[in-house]
Short mmCIF file of C-alpha atoms and ligand atoms in Angstrom, two decimals:
data_model
loop_
_atom_site.label_atom_id
_atom_site.label_comp_id
_atom_site.label_asym_id
_atom_site.label_seq_id
_atom_site.Cartn_x
_atom_site.Cartn_y
_atom_site.Cartn_z
CA UNK A 233 87.17 194.33 270.34
CA UNK A 234 88.76 196.66 272.97
CA UNK A 235 87.67 200.24 272.96
CA UNK A 236 91.09 201.21 271.70
CA UNK A 237 91.37 198.90 268.80
CA UNK A 238 90.28 200.01 265.32
CA UNK A 239 87.93 198.39 262.90
CA UNK A 240 90.41 199.54 260.29
CA UNK A 241 93.50 198.10 261.92
CA UNK A 242 94.04 195.65 259.11
CA UNK A 243 93.63 198.23 256.41
CA UNK A 244 97.20 198.80 255.04
CA UNK A 245 98.29 202.05 253.56
CA UNK A 246 97.87 201.95 249.81
CA UNK A 247 100.35 204.22 247.84
CA UNK A 248 98.63 206.84 245.73
CA UNK A 249 98.05 206.22 242.03
CA UNK A 250 101.26 207.04 240.21
CA UNK A 251 99.77 208.95 237.28
CA UNK A 252 97.48 211.16 239.39
CA UNK A 253 100.43 211.86 241.75
CA UNK A 254 102.49 212.99 238.77
CA UNK A 255 99.82 215.52 237.70
CA UNK A 256 99.61 216.71 241.33
CA UNK A 257 103.42 217.24 241.38
CA UNK A 258 103.35 218.94 238.04
CA UNK A 259 100.62 221.44 239.19
CA UNK A 260 102.55 222.15 242.38
CA UNK A 261 105.88 222.84 240.53
CA UNK A 262 106.43 226.58 240.25
CA UNK A 263 109.13 226.33 237.56
CA UNK A 264 108.07 228.15 234.43
CA UNK A 265 109.86 225.66 232.16
CA UNK A 266 107.75 222.70 233.37
CA UNK A 267 106.24 220.35 230.84
CA UNK A 268 103.50 217.76 231.53
CA UNK A 269 103.95 214.60 229.42
CA UNK A 270 102.23 212.44 232.05
CA UNK A 271 98.52 211.93 232.12
CA UNK A 272 96.85 211.40 228.74
CA UNK A 273 94.84 214.53 228.35
CA UNK A 274 94.81 216.57 225.11
CA UNK A 275 96.31 219.97 225.21
CA UNK A 276 96.16 222.74 222.48
CA UNK A 277 99.13 224.33 220.82
CA UNK A 278 99.54 226.64 223.83
CA UNK A 279 99.45 223.82 226.33
CA UNK A 280 95.93 224.49 227.57
CA UNK A 281 92.94 222.17 227.92
CA UNK A 282 90.80 222.30 224.79
CA UNK A 283 87.04 222.40 224.82
CA UNK A 284 86.06 221.02 221.44
CA UNK A 285 84.02 223.50 219.33
CA UNK A 286 81.46 220.70 218.78
CA UNK A 287 81.16 220.33 222.53
CA UNK A 288 80.87 224.10 223.04
CA UNK A 289 77.96 224.19 220.59
CA UNK A 290 76.32 221.10 222.11
CA UNK A 291 76.41 222.66 225.53
CA UNK A 292 74.60 225.62 224.17
CA UNK A 293 72.05 223.34 222.42
CA UNK A 294 71.18 221.50 225.75
CA UNK A 295 71.17 224.56 228.04
CA UNK A 296 67.53 224.24 228.79
CA UNK A 297 67.59 220.54 229.65
CA UNK A 298 66.12 219.43 232.94
CA UNK A 299 67.96 217.71 235.77
CA UNK A 300 65.82 214.65 236.31
CA UNK A 301 67.22 211.15 236.76
CA UNK A 302 68.14 209.18 233.70
CA UNK A 303 66.85 205.62 233.28
CA UNK A 304 69.03 202.94 234.96
CA UNK A 305 70.67 201.90 231.72
CA UNK A 306 71.36 205.46 230.74
CA UNK A 307 70.06 208.11 228.31
CA UNK A 308 68.27 206.04 225.62
CA UNK A 309 69.30 208.18 222.56
CA UNK A 310 72.87 208.21 223.82
CA UNK A 311 72.98 204.44 223.94
CA UNK A 312 71.40 204.06 220.50
CA UNK A 313 73.59 206.66 218.77
CA UNK A 314 76.83 205.46 220.37
CA UNK A 315 76.06 201.87 219.45
CA UNK A 316 75.41 202.87 215.86
CA UNK A 317 78.61 204.99 215.85
CA UNK A 318 80.71 202.15 217.11
CA UNK A 319 79.27 199.14 215.23
CA UNK A 320 77.80 201.00 212.14
CA UNK A 321 74.14 201.84 211.81
CA UNK A 322 73.75 199.10 209.10
CA UNK A 323 75.44 196.41 211.18
CA UNK A 324 73.62 193.14 211.55
CA UNK A 325 74.39 193.13 215.27
CA UNK A 326 72.19 196.11 215.49
CA UNK A 327 69.42 195.00 213.17
CA UNK A 328 69.42 191.66 214.89
CA UNK A 329 69.03 193.34 218.35
CA UNK A 330 72.14 191.58 219.58
CA UNK A 331 73.73 194.44 221.36
CA UNK A 332 73.13 194.89 225.12
CA UNK A 333 74.38 198.16 226.48
CA UNK A 334 74.42 200.44 229.51
CA UNK A 335 75.78 203.94 229.98
CA UNK A 336 78.94 203.85 232.18
CA UNK A 337 81.30 206.10 234.07
CA UNK A 338 83.63 206.61 231.09
CA UNK A 339 86.11 203.91 230.09
CA UNK A 340 87.07 202.71 233.56
CA UNK A 341 83.46 202.46 234.64
CA UNK A 342 82.56 200.59 231.43
CA UNK A 343 85.45 198.07 232.09
CA UNK A 344 84.32 197.64 235.65
CA UNK A 345 80.67 196.95 234.77
CA UNK A 346 81.93 194.63 231.95
CA UNK A 347 84.03 192.83 234.50
CA UNK A 348 81.10 192.33 236.83
CA UNK A 349 78.84 191.05 234.16
CA UNK A 350 81.49 188.62 232.90
CA UNK A 351 82.11 187.40 236.42
CA UNK A 352 78.43 186.70 236.66
CA UNK A 353 78.35 185.03 233.23
CA UNK A 354 81.56 182.99 233.39
CA UNK A 355 82.26 182.53 237.15
CA UNK A 356 85.37 183.51 238.93
CA UNK A 357 87.76 180.78 237.78
CA UNK A 358 88.31 182.45 234.40
CA UNK A 359 91.39 184.44 233.72
CA UNK A 360 91.54 187.93 232.33
CA UNK A 361 94.53 188.42 230.07
CA UNK A 362 96.06 191.86 229.60
CA UNK A 363 98.94 193.07 227.52
CA UNK A 364 102.37 193.66 229.11
CA UNK A 365 102.70 196.51 229.26
CA UNK A 366 99.17 197.81 229.56
CA UNK A 367 97.22 200.82 230.98
CA UNK A 368 98.19 200.93 234.65
CA UNK A 369 94.59 200.51 235.80
CA UNK A 370 93.64 197.29 233.88
CA UNK A 371 94.89 194.88 236.42
CA UNK A 372 93.25 196.41 239.44
CA UNK A 373 89.91 196.88 237.64
CA UNK A 374 89.61 193.13 236.90
CA UNK A 375 91.14 192.02 240.22
CA UNK A 376 88.70 194.19 242.10
CA UNK A 377 85.81 192.13 240.62
CA UNK A 378 87.48 188.89 241.57
CA UNK A 379 89.18 187.68 238.29
CA UNK A 380 92.79 186.58 238.32
CA UNK A 381 94.74 188.57 235.77
CA UNK A 382 97.58 187.40 233.66
CA UNK A 383 99.92 189.32 231.35
CA UNK A 384 101.31 188.40 228.04
CA UNK A 385 104.31 190.09 226.33
CA UNK A 386 102.83 192.56 223.80
CA UNK A 387 105.55 194.67 222.37
CA UNK A 388 109.25 195.21 222.07
CA UNK A 389 110.75 198.61 221.27
CA UNK A 390 110.38 197.92 217.55
CA UNK A 391 106.72 196.84 217.40
CA UNK A 392 104.21 194.26 218.40
CA UNK A 393 105.46 190.89 219.51
CA UNK A 394 102.94 188.86 217.46
CA UNK A 395 104.58 185.52 218.27
CA UNK A 396 103.99 185.90 221.96
CA UNK A 397 100.56 187.45 221.48
CA UNK A 398 99.45 184.48 219.34
CA UNK A 399 101.03 181.99 221.69
CA UNK A 400 99.09 183.49 224.59
CA UNK A 401 95.92 183.09 222.60
CA UNK A 402 96.75 179.58 221.72
CA UNK A 403 97.60 178.44 225.27
CA UNK A 404 94.80 180.29 227.22
CA UNK A 405 91.96 178.22 228.53
CA UNK A 406 88.77 178.49 226.51
CA UNK A 407 86.45 181.31 227.69
CA UNK A 408 89.42 183.28 229.03
CA UNK A 409 88.90 187.03 228.56
CA UNK A 410 91.41 189.05 226.54
CA UNK A 411 91.42 192.84 227.00
CA UNK A 412 92.36 194.25 223.61
CA UNK A 413 93.14 197.89 222.97
CA UNK A 414 90.85 198.74 219.98
CA UNK A 415 93.33 201.48 218.78
CA UNK A 416 96.20 203.59 220.17
CA UNK A 417 97.62 200.92 222.52
CA UNK A 418 98.27 202.46 225.90
CA UNK A 419 101.16 202.79 226.58
CA UNK A 420 103.13 201.55 223.58
CA UNK A 421 101.33 203.20 220.66
CA UNK A 422 101.86 199.95 218.65
CA UNK A 423 98.57 198.74 217.08
CA UNK A 424 98.05 195.57 215.11
CA UNK A 425 97.56 196.06 211.34
CA UNK A 426 94.19 194.89 209.86
CA UNK A 427 95.93 191.67 208.79
CA UNK A 428 97.22 191.07 212.34
CA UNK A 429 93.78 191.74 213.80
CA UNK A 430 92.41 189.09 211.45
CA UNK A 431 94.94 186.59 212.68
CA UNK A 432 94.13 187.48 216.29
CA UNK A 433 90.39 187.16 215.61
CA UNK A 434 90.71 183.80 213.84
CA UNK A 435 92.42 182.19 216.89
CA UNK A 436 89.95 183.82 219.30
CA UNK A 437 87.06 182.39 217.42
CA UNK A 438 88.58 178.99 217.08
CA UNK A 439 89.47 178.77 220.72
CA UNK A 440 86.27 180.37 222.08
CA UNK A 441 88.13 183.22 223.78
CA UNK A 442 86.25 186.34 224.72
CA UNK A 443 87.41 189.69 223.30
CA UNK A 444 86.83 192.77 225.57
CA UNK A 445 87.82 195.86 223.66
CA UNK A 446 89.01 198.89 225.63
CA UNK A 447 88.13 201.61 223.14
CA UNK A 448 89.14 204.80 224.77
CA UNK A 449 90.74 206.47 221.73
CA UNK A 450 88.38 205.82 218.78
CA UNK A 451 88.63 208.74 216.33
CA UNK A 452 91.54 210.43 218.09
CA UNK A 453 94.07 207.84 216.99
CA UNK A 454 93.91 208.47 213.23
CA UNK A 455 91.34 211.33 213.14
CA UNK A 456 89.00 208.86 211.43
CA UNK A 457 86.47 207.09 213.65
CA UNK A 458 85.73 204.34 211.07
CA UNK A 459 89.38 203.45 210.71
CA UNK A 460 89.95 203.34 214.41
CA UNK A 461 86.86 201.13 214.90
CA UNK A 462 88.20 198.60 212.36
CA UNK A 463 88.93 195.77 214.83
CA UNK A 464 85.62 196.06 216.71
CA UNK A 465 83.63 196.00 213.47
CA UNK A 466 85.61 193.09 212.10
CA UNK A 467 85.14 190.95 215.17
CA UNK A 468 81.50 191.78 215.58
CA UNK A 469 80.30 192.11 212.02
CA UNK A 470 82.43 189.85 209.84
CA UNK A 471 83.44 187.22 212.34
CA UNK A 472 80.21 187.11 214.28
CA UNK A 473 81.97 186.89 217.65
CA UNK A 474 80.40 187.47 221.00
CA UNK A 475 82.36 190.31 222.57
CA UNK A 476 82.44 193.37 224.83
CA UNK A 477 83.28 196.97 223.96
CA UNK A 478 84.12 199.65 226.56
CA UNK A 479 83.69 203.11 225.18
CA UNK A 480 84.88 206.45 226.59
CA UNK A 481 84.30 210.01 225.45
CA UNK A 482 87.00 211.44 227.68
CA UNK A 483 89.69 211.69 224.96
CA UNK A 484 87.56 211.71 221.78
CA UNK A 485 85.27 214.53 222.93
CA UNK A 486 87.42 215.97 225.65
CA UNK A 487 84.81 215.06 228.22
CA UNK A 488 87.34 214.06 230.89
CA UNK A 489 85.44 215.15 233.95
CA UNK A 490 81.99 214.24 232.78
CA UNK A 491 82.67 210.47 233.02
CA UNK A 492 80.75 209.54 229.85
CA UNK A 493 81.00 206.06 228.48
CA UNK A 494 79.19 202.96 227.27
CA UNK A 495 79.58 199.25 228.05
CA UNK A 496 78.20 197.17 225.19
CA UNK A 497 78.09 193.37 224.73
CA UNK A 498 77.44 191.72 221.47
CA UNK A 499 75.71 188.33 222.03
CA UNK A 500 74.59 185.29 220.01
CA UNK A 501 70.95 186.45 219.63
CA UNK A 502 68.36 189.00 220.65
CA UNK A 503 67.00 186.89 223.61
CA UNK A 504 70.47 186.52 225.09
CA UNK A 505 71.05 190.29 224.62
CA UNK A 506 67.90 191.02 226.43
CA UNK A 507 68.94 188.91 229.40
CA UNK A 508 72.35 190.49 229.39
CA UNK A 509 70.86 193.91 229.39
CA UNK A 510 68.58 193.12 232.30
CA UNK A 511 71.53 191.88 234.23
CA UNK A 512 73.49 195.11 233.35
CA UNK A 513 70.53 197.11 234.62
CA UNK A 514 70.62 195.30 237.93
CA UNK A 515 74.37 195.83 238.31
CA UNK A 516 74.11 199.48 237.54
CA UNK A 517 71.17 199.98 239.91
CA UNK A 518 73.10 198.34 242.79
CA UNK A 519 76.21 200.36 242.12
CA UNK A 520 75.23 203.89 241.00
CA UNK A 521 71.49 203.65 240.63
CA UNK A 522 71.57 205.53 237.35
CA UNK A 523 74.31 207.30 235.50
CA UNK A 524 75.10 211.02 235.20
CA UNK A 525 73.22 212.95 232.56
CA UNK A 526 75.26 215.89 231.44
CA UNK A 527 77.94 214.23 229.38
CA UNK A 528 75.51 211.84 227.79
CA UNK A 529 73.35 214.74 226.68
CA UNK A 530 76.36 216.52 225.18
CA UNK A 531 77.37 213.47 223.18
CA UNK A 532 73.77 212.93 222.11
CA UNK A 533 73.44 216.50 220.87
CA UNK A 534 76.55 216.03 218.80
CA UNK A 535 75.71 212.71 217.33
CA UNK A 536 72.14 213.50 216.60
CA UNK A 537 72.89 216.64 214.60
CA UNK A 538 74.61 216.51 211.26
CA UNK A 539 76.22 219.91 211.62
CA UNK A 540 77.66 219.12 215.04
CA UNK A 541 78.76 215.70 213.97
CA UNK A 542 80.66 217.20 211.10
CA UNK A 543 82.25 219.73 213.48
CA UNK A 544 83.22 216.83 215.75
CA UNK A 545 84.90 214.97 212.92
CA UNK A 546 86.89 218.12 212.21
CA UNK A 547 87.78 218.40 215.86
CA UNK A 548 89.07 214.90 215.82
CA UNK A 549 91.30 215.77 212.86
CA UNK A 550 92.51 218.86 214.63
CA UNK A 551 93.61 216.80 217.67
CA UNK A 552 95.10 213.88 215.88
CA UNK A 553 96.98 216.05 213.29
CA UNK A 554 98.41 218.16 216.13
CA UNK A 555 99.59 215.03 217.85
CA UNK A 556 101.17 213.50 214.74
CA UNK A 557 102.80 216.87 213.99
CA UNK A 558 104.37 216.88 217.44
CA UNK A 559 105.56 213.33 217.01
CA UNK A 560 107.36 214.37 213.90
CA UNK A 561 108.94 217.45 215.52
CA UNK A 562 110.15 215.54 218.52
CA UNK A 563 111.67 212.87 216.24
CA UNK A 564 113.24 215.61 214.03
CA UNK A 565 114.73 217.47 216.96
CA UNK A 566 116.26 214.34 218.51
CA UNK A 567 117.67 213.27 215.09
CA UNK A 568 119.10 216.76 214.54
CA UNK A 569 120.72 216.59 217.93
CA UNK A 570 122.15 213.18 217.00
CA UNK A 571 120.82 211.81 220.29
CA UNK A 572 121.76 208.16 220.49
CA UNK A 573 118.78 205.88 219.89
CA UNK A 574 116.26 205.02 217.26
CA UNK A 575 113.73 207.84 217.35
CA UNK A 576 111.74 206.93 214.27
CA UNK A 577 109.55 204.80 216.48
CA UNK A 578 108.03 208.01 217.81
CA UNK A 579 106.44 208.60 214.41
CA UNK A 580 105.62 204.94 213.77
CA UNK A 581 103.60 204.60 216.97
CA UNK A 582 99.96 205.69 217.14
CA UNK A 583 97.72 207.71 219.45
CA UNK A 584 98.46 209.88 222.38
CA UNK A 585 101.33 207.95 223.85
CA UNK A 586 104.85 206.84 223.00
CA UNK A 587 107.40 204.93 225.19
CA UNK A 588 110.74 206.61 224.87
CA UNK A 589 112.77 203.74 226.29
CA UNK A 590 114.50 205.77 229.09
CA UNK A 591 115.54 204.23 232.43
CA UNK A 592 113.60 205.15 235.57
CA UNK A 593 116.69 207.08 236.67
CA UNK A 594 116.72 209.12 233.48
CA UNK A 595 112.98 209.76 233.88
CA UNK A 596 113.57 210.87 237.46
CA UNK A 597 116.43 213.17 236.35
CA UNK A 598 114.26 214.79 233.74
CA UNK A 599 111.67 215.63 236.40
CA UNK A 600 114.09 216.86 239.09
CA UNK A 601 116.50 218.78 236.95
CA UNK A 602 114.42 219.89 233.93
CA UNK A 603 110.88 219.82 235.27
CA UNK A 604 109.73 217.48 232.55
CA UNK A 605 107.02 215.07 233.90
CA UNK A 606 106.38 211.60 232.42
CA UNK A 607 105.41 208.16 233.64
CA UNK A 608 108.19 206.04 235.24
CA UNK A 609 108.09 203.76 232.22
CA UNK A 610 109.11 206.75 230.11
CA UNK A 611 105.67 206.80 228.47
CA UNK A 612 105.03 210.33 227.21
CA UNK A 613 101.78 211.94 226.37
CA UNK A 614 102.64 213.55 223.08
CA UNK A 615 99.72 215.92 223.42
CA UNK A 616 101.71 217.78 226.14
CA UNK A 617 104.21 218.87 223.52
CA UNK A 618 103.84 222.13 221.56
CA UNK A 619 105.90 224.45 219.47
CA UNK A 620 106.98 226.27 222.55
CA UNK A 621 108.42 223.28 224.48
CA UNK A 622 109.35 220.53 222.01
CA UNK A 623 112.90 221.75 221.39
CA UNK A 624 113.44 222.13 225.15
CA UNK A 625 112.15 218.60 225.75
CA UNK A 626 114.33 217.12 222.99
CA UNK A 627 117.48 218.96 224.36
CA UNK A 628 116.76 217.70 227.90
CA UNK A 629 116.22 214.10 226.66
CA UNK A 630 119.57 214.50 224.75
CA UNK A 631 121.26 215.55 227.93
CA UNK A 632 120.04 212.61 229.96
CA UNK A 633 120.73 210.06 227.27
CA UNK A 634 124.23 211.32 226.72
CA UNK A 635 125.31 211.81 230.27
CA UNK A 636 127.15 208.89 231.86
CA UNK A 637 125.19 206.78 234.38
CA UNK A 638 126.15 207.70 237.90
C1 LIG B 234 96.31 207.80 231.06
O1 LIG B 234 96.66 206.62 230.75
O2 LIG B 234 97.17 208.72 231.41
C2 LIG B 234 94.90 208.22 231.08
O3 LIG B 234 94.11 207.26 230.61
C3 LIG B 234 94.44 208.77 232.41
C4 LIG B 234 94.28 207.73 233.47
O4 LIG B 234 93.25 207.68 234.06
O5 LIG B 234 95.23 206.97 233.72
#
C-alpha cells in the first residue's frame, strides 16, 4: 500500500438515513408554521415531547439507585416483568420456563440480536421475509447480520392484501423467518384482525415458518396492552409455536433516548430455552458487554408497582385517544374541504402512522412550500398533529392534491 492510498478507499459514501435527515431539516427550519409528521415520536396537544406521568414518578422512585453494571442479559426484574407483561403471567410458556430473553437496545437492538441468534440457529441460507412496505430499517438490520431479505406485498390503499400474504407464507421455504408487526403496522396502519392472525398462524405452523414479532407499539395502538398483544399471545400460548418477540419501550413509555427493549424467544422446552439464553448472553457480551440500566430501572419501577402501572395504563389511553382524535379531525377537515380522495382510511388505520397516498412530488411540495414534513412515501405520524395545526395541514394537503401536476 503506497503511503498516499487510504485503507478506506473502498468505503463508498452512504446517504444519510432519510427519516433522521427529515427531523434534522425540520429542526433547522425557522418557519413558524412548520409541522413535523415525519419520525414516529409522540407529541402532546401543544406539539411538545411528553414525559409520561408514570415515567416521571418512576424516575423519582429510582433516584437513589446506584450506577453499577447490569448482568449481561440485563436487569433481572425487568426481564421477568416484561416477559409477564407480554405473554401474560399465567402463560404456560412462562410456567414451563420456555422463554429465553435478554435486554436489548430498544426495538432495533432487539431485532438485531434476534437476527444474530437466528443466524446462529438456522444458518445463513435462510430468508427473512418482510412486508412491502415495511419500517425502513428492517431490511438493513437483517442484511447486516447476513440474511437475504425478501419482501411480500402487504397492503393496498384499502387494507391488507391477505391473498399475497398467505401466498408468501405458502411458497416460502420451511424455516424462513417472517417479520410480523404485532400491532400498528409501520407504515400502513393496517393490522390483521384476530381471524386473519389465526389464518396466518395456521399456515406458519403447518409450514414450520418462524414468526418474529416486531412489537414496538404494544399498548399505544389501542390504549389496551392486552388487545395489542393478541397475536403474540395467540401464537405463543394457543398455537404453541416457537417464535421471537422484539419489544421496545420507546413509544409505549416515551423512552426514546433510553434505548430500552427486550428480545425474547419462545422455544419448545426449558432445556432449549436455557441454551438459547446462554447463546444470547454470549452475543450480548461480545457486542455491548451489558445493557444500559436507566431505562430498564424506570420500566421496572412502573411494572412492579400497582399504582404506577395503573398510571401507565392511563397514560397509554391518553396517547392513543389523542392520536385517534387527530385521525378523526384530519379526516373531517379533508372531507369538509371536499379534497379528492378517500380519507376514511385515516380513521380505519391504527397506531401512530397513516399513509396518505400522495406522490413524492406532492410530499416535496408540502415541505418546500408549506413546511410540512413527512416521509417520502407520504407516511405521516399522526402524533405530530394537534388542534393548532390540523386545519392548516388539511388545507395544504387540499392545495397539493387539487393543483395540476407540473
Ligand atoms: C419511525 O418509524 O419513524 C420510528 O420508528 C423512528 C425510527 O427510528 O425510524
